[in-house]
mmCIF file of C-alpha atoms in Angstrom:
data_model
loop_
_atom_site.group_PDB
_atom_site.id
_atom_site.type_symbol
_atom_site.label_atom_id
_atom_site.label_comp_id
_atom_site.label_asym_id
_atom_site.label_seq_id
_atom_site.Cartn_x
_atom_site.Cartn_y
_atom_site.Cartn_z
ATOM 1 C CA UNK A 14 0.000 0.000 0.000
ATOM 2 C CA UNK A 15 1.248 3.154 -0.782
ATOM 3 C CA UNK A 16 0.541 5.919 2.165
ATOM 4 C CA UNK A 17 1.083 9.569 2.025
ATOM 5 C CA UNK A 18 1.615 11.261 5.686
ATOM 6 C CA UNK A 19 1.549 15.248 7.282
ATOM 7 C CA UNK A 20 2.736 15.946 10.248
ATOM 8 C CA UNK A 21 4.778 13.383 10.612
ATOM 9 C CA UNK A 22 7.865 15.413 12.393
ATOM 10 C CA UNK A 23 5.473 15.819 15.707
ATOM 11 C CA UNK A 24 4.520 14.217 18.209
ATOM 12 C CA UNK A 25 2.212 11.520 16.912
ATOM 13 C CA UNK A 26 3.828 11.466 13.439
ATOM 14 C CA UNK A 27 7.256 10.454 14.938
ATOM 15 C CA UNK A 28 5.665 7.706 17.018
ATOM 16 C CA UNK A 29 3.696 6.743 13.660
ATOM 17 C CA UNK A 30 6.113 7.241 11.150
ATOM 18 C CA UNK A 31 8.491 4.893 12.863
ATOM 19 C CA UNK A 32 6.123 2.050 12.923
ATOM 20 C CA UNK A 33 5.591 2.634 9.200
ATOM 21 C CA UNK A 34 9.270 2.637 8.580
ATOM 22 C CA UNK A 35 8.920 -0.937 9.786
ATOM 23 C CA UNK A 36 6.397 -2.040 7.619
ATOM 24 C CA UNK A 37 5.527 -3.555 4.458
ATOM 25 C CA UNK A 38 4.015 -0.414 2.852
ATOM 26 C CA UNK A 39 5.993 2.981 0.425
ATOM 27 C CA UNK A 40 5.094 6.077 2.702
ATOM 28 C CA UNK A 41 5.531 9.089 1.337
ATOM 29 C CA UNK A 42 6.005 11.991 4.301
ATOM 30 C CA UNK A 43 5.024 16.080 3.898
ATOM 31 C CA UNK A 44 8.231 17.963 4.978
ATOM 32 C CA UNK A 45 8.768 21.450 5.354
ATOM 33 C CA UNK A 46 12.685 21.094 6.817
ATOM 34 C CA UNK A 47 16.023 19.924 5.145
ATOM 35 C CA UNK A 48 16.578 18.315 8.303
ATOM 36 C CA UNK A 49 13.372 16.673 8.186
ATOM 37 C CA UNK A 50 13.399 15.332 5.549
ATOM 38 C CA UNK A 51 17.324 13.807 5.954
ATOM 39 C CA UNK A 52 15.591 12.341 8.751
ATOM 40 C CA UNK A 53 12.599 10.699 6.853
ATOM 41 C CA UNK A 54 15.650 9.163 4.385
ATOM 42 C CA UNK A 55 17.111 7.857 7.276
ATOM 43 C CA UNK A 56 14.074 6.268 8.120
ATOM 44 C CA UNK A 57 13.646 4.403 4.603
ATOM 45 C CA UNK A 58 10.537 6.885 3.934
ATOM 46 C CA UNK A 59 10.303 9.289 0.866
ATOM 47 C CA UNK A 60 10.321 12.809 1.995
ATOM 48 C CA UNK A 61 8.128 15.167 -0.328
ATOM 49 C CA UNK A 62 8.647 18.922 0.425
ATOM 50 C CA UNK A 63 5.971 20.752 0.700
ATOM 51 C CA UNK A 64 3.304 21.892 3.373
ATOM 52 C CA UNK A 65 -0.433 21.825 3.829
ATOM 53 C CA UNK A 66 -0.824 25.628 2.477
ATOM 54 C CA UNK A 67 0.720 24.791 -0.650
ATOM 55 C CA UNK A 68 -1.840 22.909 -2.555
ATOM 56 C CA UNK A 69 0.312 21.836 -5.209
ATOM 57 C CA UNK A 70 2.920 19.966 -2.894
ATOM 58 C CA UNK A 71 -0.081 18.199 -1.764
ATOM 59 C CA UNK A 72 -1.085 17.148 -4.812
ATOM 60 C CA UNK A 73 2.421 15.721 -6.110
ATOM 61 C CA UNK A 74 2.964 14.141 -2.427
ATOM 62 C CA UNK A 75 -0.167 11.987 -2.818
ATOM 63 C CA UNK A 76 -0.497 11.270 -6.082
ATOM 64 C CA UNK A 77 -0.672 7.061 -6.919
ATOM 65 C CA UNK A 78 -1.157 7.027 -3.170
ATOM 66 C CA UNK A 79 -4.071 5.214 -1.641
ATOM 67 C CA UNK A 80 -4.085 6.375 1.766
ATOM 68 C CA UNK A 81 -3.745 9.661 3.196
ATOM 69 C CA UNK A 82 -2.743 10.167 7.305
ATOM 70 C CA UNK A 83 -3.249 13.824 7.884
ATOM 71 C CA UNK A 84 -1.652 14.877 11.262
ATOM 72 C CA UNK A 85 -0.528 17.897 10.537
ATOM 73 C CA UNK A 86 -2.207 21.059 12.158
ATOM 74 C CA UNK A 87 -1.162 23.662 14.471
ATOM 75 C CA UNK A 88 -1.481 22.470 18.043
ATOM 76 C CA UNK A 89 -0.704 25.503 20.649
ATOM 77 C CA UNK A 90 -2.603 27.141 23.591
ATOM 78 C CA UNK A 91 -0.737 30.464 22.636
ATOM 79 C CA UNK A 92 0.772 31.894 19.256
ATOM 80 C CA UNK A 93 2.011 35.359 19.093
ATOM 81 C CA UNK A 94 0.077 35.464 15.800
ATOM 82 C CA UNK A 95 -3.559 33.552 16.101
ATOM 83 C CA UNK A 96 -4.302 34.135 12.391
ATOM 84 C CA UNK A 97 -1.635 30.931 12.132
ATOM 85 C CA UNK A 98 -4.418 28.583 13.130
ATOM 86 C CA UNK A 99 -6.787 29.447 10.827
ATOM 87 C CA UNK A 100 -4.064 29.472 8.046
ATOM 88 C CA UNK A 101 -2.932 25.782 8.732
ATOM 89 C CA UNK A 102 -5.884 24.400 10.654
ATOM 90 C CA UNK A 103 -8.535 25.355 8.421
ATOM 91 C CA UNK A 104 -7.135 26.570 5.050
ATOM 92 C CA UNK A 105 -4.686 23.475 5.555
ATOM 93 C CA UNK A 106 -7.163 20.773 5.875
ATOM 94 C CA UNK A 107 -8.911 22.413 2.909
ATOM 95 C CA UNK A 108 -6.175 21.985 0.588
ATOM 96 C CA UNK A 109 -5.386 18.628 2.296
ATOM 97 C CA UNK A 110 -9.129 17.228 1.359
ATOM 98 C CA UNK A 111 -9.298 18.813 -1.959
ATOM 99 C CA UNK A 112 -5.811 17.254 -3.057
ATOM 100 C CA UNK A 113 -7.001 13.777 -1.904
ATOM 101 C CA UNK A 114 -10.275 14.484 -3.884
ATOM 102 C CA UNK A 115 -8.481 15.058 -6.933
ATOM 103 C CA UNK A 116 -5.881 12.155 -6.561
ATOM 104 C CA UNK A 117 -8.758 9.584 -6.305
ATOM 105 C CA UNK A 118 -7.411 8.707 -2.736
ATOM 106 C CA UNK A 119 -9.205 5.648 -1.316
ATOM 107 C CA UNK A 120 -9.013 6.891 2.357
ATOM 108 C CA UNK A 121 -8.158 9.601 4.193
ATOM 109 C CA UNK A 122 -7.435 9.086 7.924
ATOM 110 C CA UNK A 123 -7.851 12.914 9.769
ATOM 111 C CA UNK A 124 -6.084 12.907 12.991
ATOM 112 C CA UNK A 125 -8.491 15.684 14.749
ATOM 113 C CA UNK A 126 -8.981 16.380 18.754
ATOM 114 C CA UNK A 127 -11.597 15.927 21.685
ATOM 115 C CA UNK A 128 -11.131 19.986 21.727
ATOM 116 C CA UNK A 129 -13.937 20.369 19.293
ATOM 117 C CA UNK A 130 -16.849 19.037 21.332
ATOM 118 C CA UNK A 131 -16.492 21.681 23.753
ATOM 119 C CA UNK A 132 -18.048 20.740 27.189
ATOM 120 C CA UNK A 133 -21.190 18.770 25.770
ATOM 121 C CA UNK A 134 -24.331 18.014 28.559
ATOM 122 C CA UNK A 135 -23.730 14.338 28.053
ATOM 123 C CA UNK A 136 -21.117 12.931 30.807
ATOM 124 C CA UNK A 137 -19.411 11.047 29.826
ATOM 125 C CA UNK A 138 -20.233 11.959 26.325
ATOM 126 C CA UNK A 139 -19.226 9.940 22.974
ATOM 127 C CA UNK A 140 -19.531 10.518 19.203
ATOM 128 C CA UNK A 141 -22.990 11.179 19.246
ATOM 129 C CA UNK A 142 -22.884 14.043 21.967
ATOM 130 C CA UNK A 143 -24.041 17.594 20.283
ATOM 131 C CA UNK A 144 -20.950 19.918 21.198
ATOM 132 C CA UNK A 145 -21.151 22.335 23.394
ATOM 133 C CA UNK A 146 -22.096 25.795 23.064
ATOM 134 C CA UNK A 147 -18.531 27.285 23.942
ATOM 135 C CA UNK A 148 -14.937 26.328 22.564
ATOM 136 C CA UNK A 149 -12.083 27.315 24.986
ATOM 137 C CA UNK A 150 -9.202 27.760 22.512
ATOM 138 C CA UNK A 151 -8.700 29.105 19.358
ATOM 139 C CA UNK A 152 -6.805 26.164 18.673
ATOM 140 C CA UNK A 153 -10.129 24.714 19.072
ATOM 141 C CA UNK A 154 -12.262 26.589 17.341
ATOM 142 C CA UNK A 155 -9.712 25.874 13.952
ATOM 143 C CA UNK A 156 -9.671 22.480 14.436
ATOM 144 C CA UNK A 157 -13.658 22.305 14.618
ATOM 145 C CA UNK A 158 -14.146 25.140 11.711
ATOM 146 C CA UNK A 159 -11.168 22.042 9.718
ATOM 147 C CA UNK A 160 -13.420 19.097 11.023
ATOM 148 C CA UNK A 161 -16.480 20.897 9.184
ATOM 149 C CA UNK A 162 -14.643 21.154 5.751
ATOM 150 C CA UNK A 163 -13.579 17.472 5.785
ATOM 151 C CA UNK A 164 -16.833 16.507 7.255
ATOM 152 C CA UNK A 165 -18.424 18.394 3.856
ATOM 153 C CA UNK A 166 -15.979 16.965 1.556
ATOM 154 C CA UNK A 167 -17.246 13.405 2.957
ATOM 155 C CA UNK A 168 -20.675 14.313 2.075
ATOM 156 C CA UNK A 169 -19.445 14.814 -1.742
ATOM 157 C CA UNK A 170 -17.713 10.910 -1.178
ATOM 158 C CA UNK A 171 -14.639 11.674 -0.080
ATOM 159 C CA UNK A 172 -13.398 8.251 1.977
ATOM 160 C CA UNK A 173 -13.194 9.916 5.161
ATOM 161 C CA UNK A 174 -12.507 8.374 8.814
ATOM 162 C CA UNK A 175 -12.028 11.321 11.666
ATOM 163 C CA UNK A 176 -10.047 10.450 15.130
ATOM 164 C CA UNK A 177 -10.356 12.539 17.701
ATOM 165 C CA UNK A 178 -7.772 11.776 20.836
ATOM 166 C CA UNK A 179 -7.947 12.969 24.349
ATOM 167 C CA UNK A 180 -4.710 14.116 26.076
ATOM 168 C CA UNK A 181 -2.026 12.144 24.110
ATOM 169 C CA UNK A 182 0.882 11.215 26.689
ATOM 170 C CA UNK A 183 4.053 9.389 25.834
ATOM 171 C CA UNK A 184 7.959 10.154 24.787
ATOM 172 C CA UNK A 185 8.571 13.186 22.873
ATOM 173 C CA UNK A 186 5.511 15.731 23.585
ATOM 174 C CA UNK A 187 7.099 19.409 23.902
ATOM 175 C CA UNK A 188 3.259 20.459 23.969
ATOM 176 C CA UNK A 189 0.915 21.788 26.430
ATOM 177 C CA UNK A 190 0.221 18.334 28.269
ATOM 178 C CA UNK A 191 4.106 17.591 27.994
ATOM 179 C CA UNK A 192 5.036 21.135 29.543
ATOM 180 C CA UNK A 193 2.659 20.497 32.835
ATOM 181 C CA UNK A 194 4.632 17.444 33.391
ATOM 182 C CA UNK A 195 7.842 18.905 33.135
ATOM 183 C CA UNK A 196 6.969 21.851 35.207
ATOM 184 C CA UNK A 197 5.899 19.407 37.420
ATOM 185 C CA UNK A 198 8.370 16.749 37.491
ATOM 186 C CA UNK A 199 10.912 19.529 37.938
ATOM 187 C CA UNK A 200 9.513 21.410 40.776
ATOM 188 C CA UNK A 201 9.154 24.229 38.928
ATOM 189 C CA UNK A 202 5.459 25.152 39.808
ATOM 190 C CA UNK A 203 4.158 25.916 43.112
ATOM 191 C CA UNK A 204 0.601 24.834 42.673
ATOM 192 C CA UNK A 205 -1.165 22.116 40.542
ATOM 193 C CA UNK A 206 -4.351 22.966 38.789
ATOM 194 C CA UNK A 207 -7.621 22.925 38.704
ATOM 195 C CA UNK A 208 -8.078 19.200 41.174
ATOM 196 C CA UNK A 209 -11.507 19.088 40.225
ATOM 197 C CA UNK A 210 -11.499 19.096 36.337
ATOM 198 C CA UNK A 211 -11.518 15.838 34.726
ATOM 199 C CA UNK A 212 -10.023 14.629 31.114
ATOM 200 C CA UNK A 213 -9.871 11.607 29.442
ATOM 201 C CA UNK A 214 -5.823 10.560 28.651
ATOM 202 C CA UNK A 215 -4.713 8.411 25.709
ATOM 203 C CA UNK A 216 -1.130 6.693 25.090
ATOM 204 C CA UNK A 217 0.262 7.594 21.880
ATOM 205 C CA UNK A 218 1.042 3.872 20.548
ATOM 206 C CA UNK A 219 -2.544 3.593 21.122
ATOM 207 C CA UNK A 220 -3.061 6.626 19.182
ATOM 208 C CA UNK A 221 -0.755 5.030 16.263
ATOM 209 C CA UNK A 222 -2.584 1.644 16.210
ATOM 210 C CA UNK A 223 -6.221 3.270 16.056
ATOM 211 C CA UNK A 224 -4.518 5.484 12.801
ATOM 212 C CA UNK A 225 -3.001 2.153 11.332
ATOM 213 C CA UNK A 226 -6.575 0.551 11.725
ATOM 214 C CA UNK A 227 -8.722 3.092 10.988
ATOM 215 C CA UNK A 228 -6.200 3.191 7.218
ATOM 216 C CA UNK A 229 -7.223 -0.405 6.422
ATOM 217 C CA UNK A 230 -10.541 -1.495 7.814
ATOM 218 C CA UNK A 231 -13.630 -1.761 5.149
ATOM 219 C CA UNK A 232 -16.612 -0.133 5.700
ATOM 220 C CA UNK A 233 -15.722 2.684 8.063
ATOM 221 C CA UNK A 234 -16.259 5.579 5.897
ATOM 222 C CA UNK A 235 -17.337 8.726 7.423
ATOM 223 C CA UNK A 236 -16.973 7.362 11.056
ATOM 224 C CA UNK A 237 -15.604 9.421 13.829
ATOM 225 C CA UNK A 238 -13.684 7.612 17.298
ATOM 226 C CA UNK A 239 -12.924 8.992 20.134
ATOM 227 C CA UNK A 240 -9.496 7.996 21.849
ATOM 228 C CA UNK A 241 -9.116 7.457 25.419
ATOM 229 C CA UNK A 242 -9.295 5.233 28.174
ATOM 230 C CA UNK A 243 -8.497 6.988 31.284
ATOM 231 C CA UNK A 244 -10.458 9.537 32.845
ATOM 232 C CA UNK A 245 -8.733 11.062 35.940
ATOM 233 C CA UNK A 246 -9.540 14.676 37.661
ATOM 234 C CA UNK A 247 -6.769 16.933 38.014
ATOM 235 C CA UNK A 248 -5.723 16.137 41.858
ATOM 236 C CA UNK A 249 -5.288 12.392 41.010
ATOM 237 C CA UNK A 250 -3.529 12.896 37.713
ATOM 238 C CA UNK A 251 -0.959 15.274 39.429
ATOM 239 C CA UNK A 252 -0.524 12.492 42.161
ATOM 240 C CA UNK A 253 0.299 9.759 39.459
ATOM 241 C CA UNK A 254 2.664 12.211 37.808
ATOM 242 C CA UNK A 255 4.738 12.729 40.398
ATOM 243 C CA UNK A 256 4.263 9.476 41.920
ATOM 244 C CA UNK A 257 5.699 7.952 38.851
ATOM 245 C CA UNK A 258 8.338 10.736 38.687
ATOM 246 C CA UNK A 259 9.132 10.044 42.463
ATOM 247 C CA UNK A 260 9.011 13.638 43.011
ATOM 248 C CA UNK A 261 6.208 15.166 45.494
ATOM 249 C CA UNK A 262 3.772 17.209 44.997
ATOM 250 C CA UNK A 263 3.770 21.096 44.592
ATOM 251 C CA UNK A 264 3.148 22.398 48.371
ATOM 252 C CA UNK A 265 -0.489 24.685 46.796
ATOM 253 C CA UNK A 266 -3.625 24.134 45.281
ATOM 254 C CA UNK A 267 -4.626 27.762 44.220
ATOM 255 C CA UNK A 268 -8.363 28.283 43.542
ATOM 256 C CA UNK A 269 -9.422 28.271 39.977
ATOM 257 C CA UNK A 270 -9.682 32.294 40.139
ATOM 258 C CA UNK A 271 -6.040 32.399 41.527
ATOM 259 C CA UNK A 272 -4.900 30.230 38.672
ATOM 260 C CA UNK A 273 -7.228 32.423 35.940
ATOM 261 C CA UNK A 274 -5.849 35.473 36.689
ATOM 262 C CA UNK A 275 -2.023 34.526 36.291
ATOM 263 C CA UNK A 276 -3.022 33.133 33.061
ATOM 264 C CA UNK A 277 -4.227 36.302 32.568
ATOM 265 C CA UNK A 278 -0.923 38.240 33.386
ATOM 266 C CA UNK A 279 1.212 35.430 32.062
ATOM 267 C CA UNK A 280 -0.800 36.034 28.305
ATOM 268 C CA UNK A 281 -0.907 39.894 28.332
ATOM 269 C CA UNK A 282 3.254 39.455 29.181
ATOM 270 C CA UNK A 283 3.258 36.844 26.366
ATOM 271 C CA UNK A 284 2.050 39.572 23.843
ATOM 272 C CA UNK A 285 4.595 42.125 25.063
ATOM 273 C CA UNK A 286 7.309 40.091 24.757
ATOM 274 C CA UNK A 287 6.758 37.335 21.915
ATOM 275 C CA UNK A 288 7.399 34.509 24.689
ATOM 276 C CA UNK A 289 5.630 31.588 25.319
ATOM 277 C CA UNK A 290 3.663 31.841 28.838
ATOM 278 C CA UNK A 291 5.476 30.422 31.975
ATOM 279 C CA UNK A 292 4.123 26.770 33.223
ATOM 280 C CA UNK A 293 2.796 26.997 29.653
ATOM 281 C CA UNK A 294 -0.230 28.761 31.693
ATOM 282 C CA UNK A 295 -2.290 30.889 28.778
ATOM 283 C CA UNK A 296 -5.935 31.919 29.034
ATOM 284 C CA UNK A 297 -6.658 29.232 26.363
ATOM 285 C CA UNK A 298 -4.903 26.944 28.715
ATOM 286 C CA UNK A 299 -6.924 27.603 31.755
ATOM 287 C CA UNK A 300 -9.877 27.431 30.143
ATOM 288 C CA UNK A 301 -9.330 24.291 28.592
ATOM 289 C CA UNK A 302 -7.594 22.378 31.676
ATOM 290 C CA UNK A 303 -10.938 23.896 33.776
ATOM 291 C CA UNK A 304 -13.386 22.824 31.532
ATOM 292 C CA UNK A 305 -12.001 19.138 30.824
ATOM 293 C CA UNK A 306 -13.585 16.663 28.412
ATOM 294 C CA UNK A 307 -14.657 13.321 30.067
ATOM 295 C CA UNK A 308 -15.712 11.201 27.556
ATOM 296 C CA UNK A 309 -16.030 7.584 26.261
ATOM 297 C CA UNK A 310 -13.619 5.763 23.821
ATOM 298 C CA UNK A 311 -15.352 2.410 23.470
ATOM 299 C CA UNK A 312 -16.194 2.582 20.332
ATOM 300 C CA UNK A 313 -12.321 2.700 19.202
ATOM 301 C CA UNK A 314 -11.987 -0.393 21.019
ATOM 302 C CA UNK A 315 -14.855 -2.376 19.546
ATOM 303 C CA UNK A 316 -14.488 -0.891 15.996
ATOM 304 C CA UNK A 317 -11.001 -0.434 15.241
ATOM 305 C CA UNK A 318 -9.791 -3.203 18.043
ATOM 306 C CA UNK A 319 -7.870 -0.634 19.915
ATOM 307 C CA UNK A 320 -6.595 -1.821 23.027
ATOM 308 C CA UNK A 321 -6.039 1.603 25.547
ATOM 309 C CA UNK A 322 -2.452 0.711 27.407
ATOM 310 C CA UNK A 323 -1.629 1.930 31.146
ATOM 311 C CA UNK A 324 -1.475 5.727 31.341
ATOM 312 C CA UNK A 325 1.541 5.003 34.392
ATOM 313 C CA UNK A 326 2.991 3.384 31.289
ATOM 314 C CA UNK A 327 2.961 6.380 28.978
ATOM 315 C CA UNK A 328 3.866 8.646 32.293
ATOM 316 C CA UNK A 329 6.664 6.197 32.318
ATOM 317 C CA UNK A 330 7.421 7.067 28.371
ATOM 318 C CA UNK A 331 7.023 10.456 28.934
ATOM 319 C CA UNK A 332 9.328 11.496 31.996
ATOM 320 C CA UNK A 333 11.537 8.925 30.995
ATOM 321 C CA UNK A 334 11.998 10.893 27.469
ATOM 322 C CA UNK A 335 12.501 14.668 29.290
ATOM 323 C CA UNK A 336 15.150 13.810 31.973
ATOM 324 C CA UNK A 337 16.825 12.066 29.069
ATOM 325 C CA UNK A 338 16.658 15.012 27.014
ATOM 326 C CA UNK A 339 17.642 17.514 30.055
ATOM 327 C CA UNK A 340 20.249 15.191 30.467
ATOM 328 C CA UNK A 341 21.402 15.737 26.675
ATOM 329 C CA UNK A 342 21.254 19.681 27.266
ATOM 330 C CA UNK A 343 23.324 19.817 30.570
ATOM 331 C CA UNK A 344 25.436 17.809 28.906
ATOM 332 C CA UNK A 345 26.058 20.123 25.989
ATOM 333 C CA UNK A 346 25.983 23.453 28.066
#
């Protein structure tokens, strides 16, 4: 089978494109880097340069492909410039859905998020919740406006299968979920948030093996899955973080309006000075850590035979991978 993959240089695309290095199929991977791309070779994969905003490099990269993994998007609780979401998240998937149209692709497997259903009135809620009223990011809000456009293009017969993935953990995230650990694995915050707020956690091999099944099994067209298997409110998953870690906890547990209004300062500094917010602690942030998503990821596992690992496991993964890398950087400083 020949494949054709974006976003395979983060943090799901480096988990997945190393398990498709190691299979039987020609994958074809969307790179925007040199370096990328040498890495792809390196791999035994065929780096195409391009990007999802160029519509043309999409359309070379996939064509006499059959299947098309989309992960790319921008994923970020804070840019200095928002207009970048709409520009890859929306516009992207766009030119990402048309391309496939046009190359006769005979599935496309769109690696989405749980952001998009907001806070629904259904607890736990599952694919056939109505969203909520209210998005909390404007990562969000792009990735549900994207999700519409390849939603419509499925309605014209595009092959489509959506995932949509809780709080991906494991080796290698230098996102928002991966900075919380790290700020709390290195005592460098003096509160955890939010105990209260609940959110359903996924391992990222899991996340790989419901793409890999969701490319090959018939009769799936214009499904959507949830991914997750964990649910945990914010006290307990702080406790297994640092449990695992073998650090202790931070000595406070501000209140939620404590918390709100340093993301507050922490953004207005951000737009002064270009700099990611400390702890990682934006408005969009806060309002999506408060808010949660508690849902239920059956379906994955009686559909696409997902089985949802240990989240101490990907904790495991995922601390494991940071003091290796802070390791790496001590080394070279």
């Amino acid at each position: 089978m020949n494949i054709f993959v974006t976003g395979g240089t983060g943090f799901i695309g480096k988990h997945l494109v190393k398990r498709l290095a190691n299979s039987p199929h020609h994958v074809r991977c969307l790179v925007r880097r040199p370096e990328a791309a040498a890495n792809m070779r390196r791999l035994g994969l065929d780096p195409v340069p391009g990007d999802v905003t160029d519509l043309d490099s999409l359309r070379a990269g996939m064509s006499g492909c059959d299947v098309v993994m989309n992960l790319a998007n921008l994923y970020s609780m804070w840019l200095p410039d928002a207009a970048d979401f709409r520009r890859v998240n929306v516009d992207g998937t766009r030119n990402l859905m048309q391309a496939a149209v046009e190359t006769q692709a005979k599935r496309v497997v769109h690696v989405s998020t749980v952001a998009v259903y907001g806070k629904p009135a259904d607890t736990p809620f599952n694919e056939d919740s109505t969203p909520g009223a209210r998005l909390f990011s404007e990562y969000a809000r792009t990735k549900a406006e994207g999700d519409q456009i390849a939603n419509d293009f499925a309605s014209r017969g595009l092959p489509l299968v959506t995932l949509q993935p809780g709080i991906v953990l494991g080796g290698g995230d230098d996102k928002a979920s991966g900075i919380y650990i790290k700020t709390l694995i290195n005592r460098d915050t003096p509160s955890t948030l939010f105990h209260r707020s609940t959110a359903t956690y996924v391992y990222v091999e899991d996340v790989v093996d419901a793409i890999l099944a969701a490319a090959e099994k018939p009769g799936i067209e214009n499904s959507h899955y949830l991914l997750g298997g964990t649910t945990l409110d914010g006290l307990d998953y702080a406790r297994l973080i640092c449990k695992t870690a073998g650090v202790s906890m931070p000595s406070f547990n501000l209140p939620a309006f404590t918390i709100f209004g340093a993301a507050l300062g922490l953004t207005a500094l951000s737009s002064i000075l270009h700099q990611f917010p400390r702890w990682g602690l934006s408005l969009d942030a806060a309002r999506t850590m408060y808010n949660g998503f508690n849902f239920d990821g059956s379906k994955a596992e009686r559909e696409l035979g997902v089985h949802y690992t240990s989240i101490q496991k990907a904790l495991t993964e995922a601390i494991a991978s940071y003091r290796s890398s802070d390791s790496v950087k001590n080394a070279v400083e």
